[in-house]
Amino acid sequence: MQLFFISNRPKVLERWYHLLGDWSPETVGANEVAAKLANGGLLLMHLSSVNDIESQLVFSYKKNNPKSILIVCTDTPNEEEGVEVLQLGANGYTNTYVTGSLLLEVVKTVLRGDIWAGPELLQKLLRRLLRNLPASNSKVDTAESVDCFDGLSSRE
């Protein structure tokens, strides 16, 4: 799968090329995303260096092309931004300066079809999800779940 970078910071691009150079990455502009990823691909976007219009363009493309893969990197990750970019369709959200081995793990994780986010963000998302579940969907300690054990012996 082809790997593309979007960043306006030479040091970030240099680091990404050094860490992920085996993938033969290519730097693209936000206005090139649609053409470059037409046949699929993985896009690593440095959110801290692109402007709002560029990021909106990338998220719009991602929304209309769910098979493409988007990892959003930011210099100062926070939960609110993480939730927002994941809701906008990003497959991963991480710190721009994660270790090289962790960045490679992020890429491998999203390529498997999983979502990557830090543990604090995952905990927040899980809490939000569990808060929104109706109590009637719970099978824990309900009369329905207790009744299903009526035919079993105490040992069973």
Short mmCIF file of C-alpha atoms in Angstrom, two decimals:
data_model
loop_
_atom_site.label_atom_id
_atom_site.label_comp_id
_atom_site.label_asym_id
_atom_site.label_seq_id
_atom_site.Cartn_x
_atom_site.Cartn_y
_atom_site.Cartn_z
CA MET A 1 0.00 0.00 0.00
CA GLN A 2 1.30 3.42 -0.94
CA LEU A 3 2.13 5.79 1.93
CA PHE A 4 1.65 9.56 1.68
CA PHE A 5 2.61 12.40 4.02
CA ILE A 6 1.01 15.80 4.51
CA SER A 7 3.03 18.27 6.55
CA ASN A 8 4.40 21.76 6.14
CA ARG A 9 7.30 21.16 8.53
CA PRO A 10 10.55 19.89 7.01
CA LYS A 11 11.77 18.37 10.31
CA VAL A 12 8.59 16.30 10.69
CA LEU A 13 8.80 15.08 7.10
CA GLU A 14 12.49 14.27 7.54
CA ARG A 15 11.70 12.22 10.64
CA TRP A 16 8.82 10.37 8.96
CA TYR A 17 10.95 9.58 5.89
CA HIS A 18 13.69 8.27 8.17
CA LEU A 19 11.30 6.08 10.18
CA LEU A 20 9.03 4.89 7.35
CA GLY A 21 11.33 5.15 4.35
CA ASP A 22 11.01 1.43 3.56
CA TRP A 23 7.42 2.15 2.46
CA SER A 24 8.62 4.52 -0.30
CA PRO A 25 6.45 7.40 0.96
CA GLU A 26 5.57 10.49 -1.00
CA THR A 27 4.78 13.99 0.27
CA VAL A 28 1.53 15.44 -1.08
CA GLY A 29 -0.49 18.59 -0.63
CA ALA A 30 -4.06 18.51 0.64
CA ASN A 31 -5.34 19.41 -2.83
CA GLU A 32 -3.56 16.33 -4.27
CA VAL A 33 -5.06 13.81 -1.86
CA ALA A 34 -8.01 12.81 -4.05
CA ALA A 35 -5.84 12.10 -7.08
CA LYS A 36 -3.03 10.38 -5.19
CA LEU A 37 -5.27 8.14 -3.08
CA ALA A 38 -7.73 7.28 -5.86
CA ASN A 39 -6.46 3.69 -5.85
CA GLY A 40 -6.19 3.48 -2.07
CA GLY A 41 -3.36 4.29 0.23
CA LEU A 42 -2.41 5.40 3.68
CA LEU A 43 -2.11 9.09 4.53
CA LEU A 44 -0.18 10.43 7.49
CA MET A 45 -1.30 14.01 8.19
CA HIS A 46 0.53 16.38 10.54
CA LEU A 47 -2.49 18.26 11.85
CA SER A 48 -0.34 20.80 13.70
CA SER A 49 1.14 22.13 10.47
CA VAL A 50 -1.80 22.22 8.08
CA ASN A 51 -4.40 24.96 8.08
CA ASP A 52 -8.12 24.41 8.71
CA ILE A 53 -9.04 24.46 5.03
CA GLU A 54 -6.44 21.79 4.23
CA SER A 55 -7.52 19.56 7.09
CA GLN A 56 -11.19 19.94 6.13
CA LEU A 57 -10.30 18.95 2.58
CA VAL A 58 -8.55 15.81 3.80
CA PHE A 59 -11.39 14.85 6.17
CA SER A 60 -13.92 15.45 3.41
CA TYR A 61 -11.98 13.15 1.10
CA LYS A 62 -11.75 10.52 3.83
CA LYS A 63 -15.50 10.68 4.47
CA ASN A 64 -16.22 10.04 0.80
CA ASN A 65 -13.54 7.34 0.49
CA PRO A 66 -13.80 5.12 3.56
CA LYS A 67 -11.34 2.56 2.15
CA SER A 68 -8.50 5.05 2.35
CA ILE A 69 -6.60 5.10 5.63
CA LEU A 70 -5.84 8.28 7.57
CA ILE A 71 -3.54 8.68 10.55
CA VAL A 72 -3.62 12.10 12.18
CA CYS A 73 -0.54 13.22 14.10
CA THR A 74 -0.45 16.28 16.31
CA ASP A 75 2.24 17.95 18.42
CA THR A 76 0.00 18.25 21.47
CA PRO A 77 -2.64 15.51 21.48
CA ASN A 78 -5.73 16.05 23.58
CA GLU A 79 -8.91 14.08 24.14
CA GLU A 80 -11.32 16.55 22.55
CA GLU A 81 -9.31 16.81 19.35
CA GLY A 82 -8.83 13.03 19.30
CA VAL A 83 -12.55 12.39 19.57
CA GLU A 84 -13.22 14.93 16.83
CA VAL A 85 -10.70 13.52 14.32
CA LEU A 86 -11.87 9.96 14.93
CA GLN A 87 -15.47 11.06 14.39
CA LEU A 88 -14.37 12.73 11.16
CA GLY A 89 -13.09 9.37 9.94
CA ALA A 90 -9.45 9.14 10.98
CA ASN A 91 -8.22 5.59 11.55
CA GLY A 92 -5.56 6.71 13.99
CA TYR A 93 -4.64 9.63 16.23
CA THR A 94 -1.23 9.97 17.83
CA ASN A 95 1.54 12.29 18.92
CA THR A 96 3.78 13.53 16.11
CA TYR A 97 6.85 12.59 18.13
CA VAL A 98 6.04 9.02 19.19
CA THR A 99 9.00 6.68 19.12
CA GLY A 100 9.88 5.15 15.77
CA SER A 101 8.82 1.68 16.84
CA LEU A 102 5.47 2.99 18.06
CA LEU A 103 4.86 4.91 14.83
CA LEU A 104 5.49 1.71 12.90
CA GLU A 105 3.02 -0.07 15.21
CA VAL A 106 0.42 2.64 14.55
CA VAL A 107 0.78 2.10 10.80
CA LYS A 108 0.56 -1.69 11.13
CA THR A 109 -2.49 -1.41 13.39
CA VAL A 110 -4.52 0.74 11.02
CA LEU A 111 -3.49 -1.41 8.06
CA ARG A 112 -5.07 -4.38 9.89
CA GLY A 113 -8.31 -2.42 9.97
CA ASP A 114 -8.08 -1.42 13.63
CA ILE A 115 -8.25 2.06 15.13
CA TRP A 116 -5.27 3.56 16.92
CA ALA A 117 -5.63 6.02 19.78
CA GLY A 118 -3.84 6.56 23.06
CA PRO A 119 -5.07 4.79 26.20
CA GLU A 120 -6.59 7.91 27.75
CA LEU A 121 -8.57 8.65 24.59
CA LEU A 122 -9.74 5.05 24.33
CA GLN A 123 -10.92 5.16 27.94
CA LYS A 124 -12.85 8.36 27.27
CA LEU A 125 -14.47 6.86 24.17
CA LEU A 126 -15.42 3.69 26.03
CA ARG A 127 -16.94 5.69 28.90
CA ARG A 128 -18.90 7.77 26.40
CA LEU A 129 -20.11 4.66 24.60
CA LEU A 130 -21.15 2.90 27.80
CA ARG A 131 -23.00 5.98 29.06
CA ASN A 132 -25.05 6.05 25.87
CA LEU A 133 -26.10 2.39 26.01
CA PRO A 134 -29.67 1.90 27.18
CA ALA A 135 -29.91 -0.11 30.40
CA SER A 136 -32.35 -2.55 28.75
CA ASN A 137 -29.51 -3.88 26.56
CA SER A 138 -27.60 -5.07 29.59
CA LYS A 139 -27.66 -8.80 30.28
CA VAL A 140 -25.97 -8.47 33.64
CA ASP A 141 -28.15 -9.41 36.60
CA THR A 142 -31.38 -9.14 34.69
CA ALA A 143 -34.29 -11.52 35.21
CA GLU A 144 -33.73 -12.79 31.69
CA SER A 145 -30.13 -13.81 32.38
CA VAL A 146 -31.00 -15.40 35.73
CA ASP A 147 -33.85 -17.41 34.16
CA CYS A 148 -31.51 -19.00 31.64
CA PHE A 149 -29.71 -20.79 34.49
CA ASP A 150 -32.86 -22.33 36.04
CA GLY A 151 -32.35 -25.73 34.35
CA LEU A 152 -28.77 -26.10 35.59
CA SER A 153 -27.61 -27.84 38.73
CA SER A 154 -25.60 -25.87 41.31
CA ARG A 155 -22.41 -27.54 40.08
CA GLU A 156 -23.17 -26.67 36.45
#
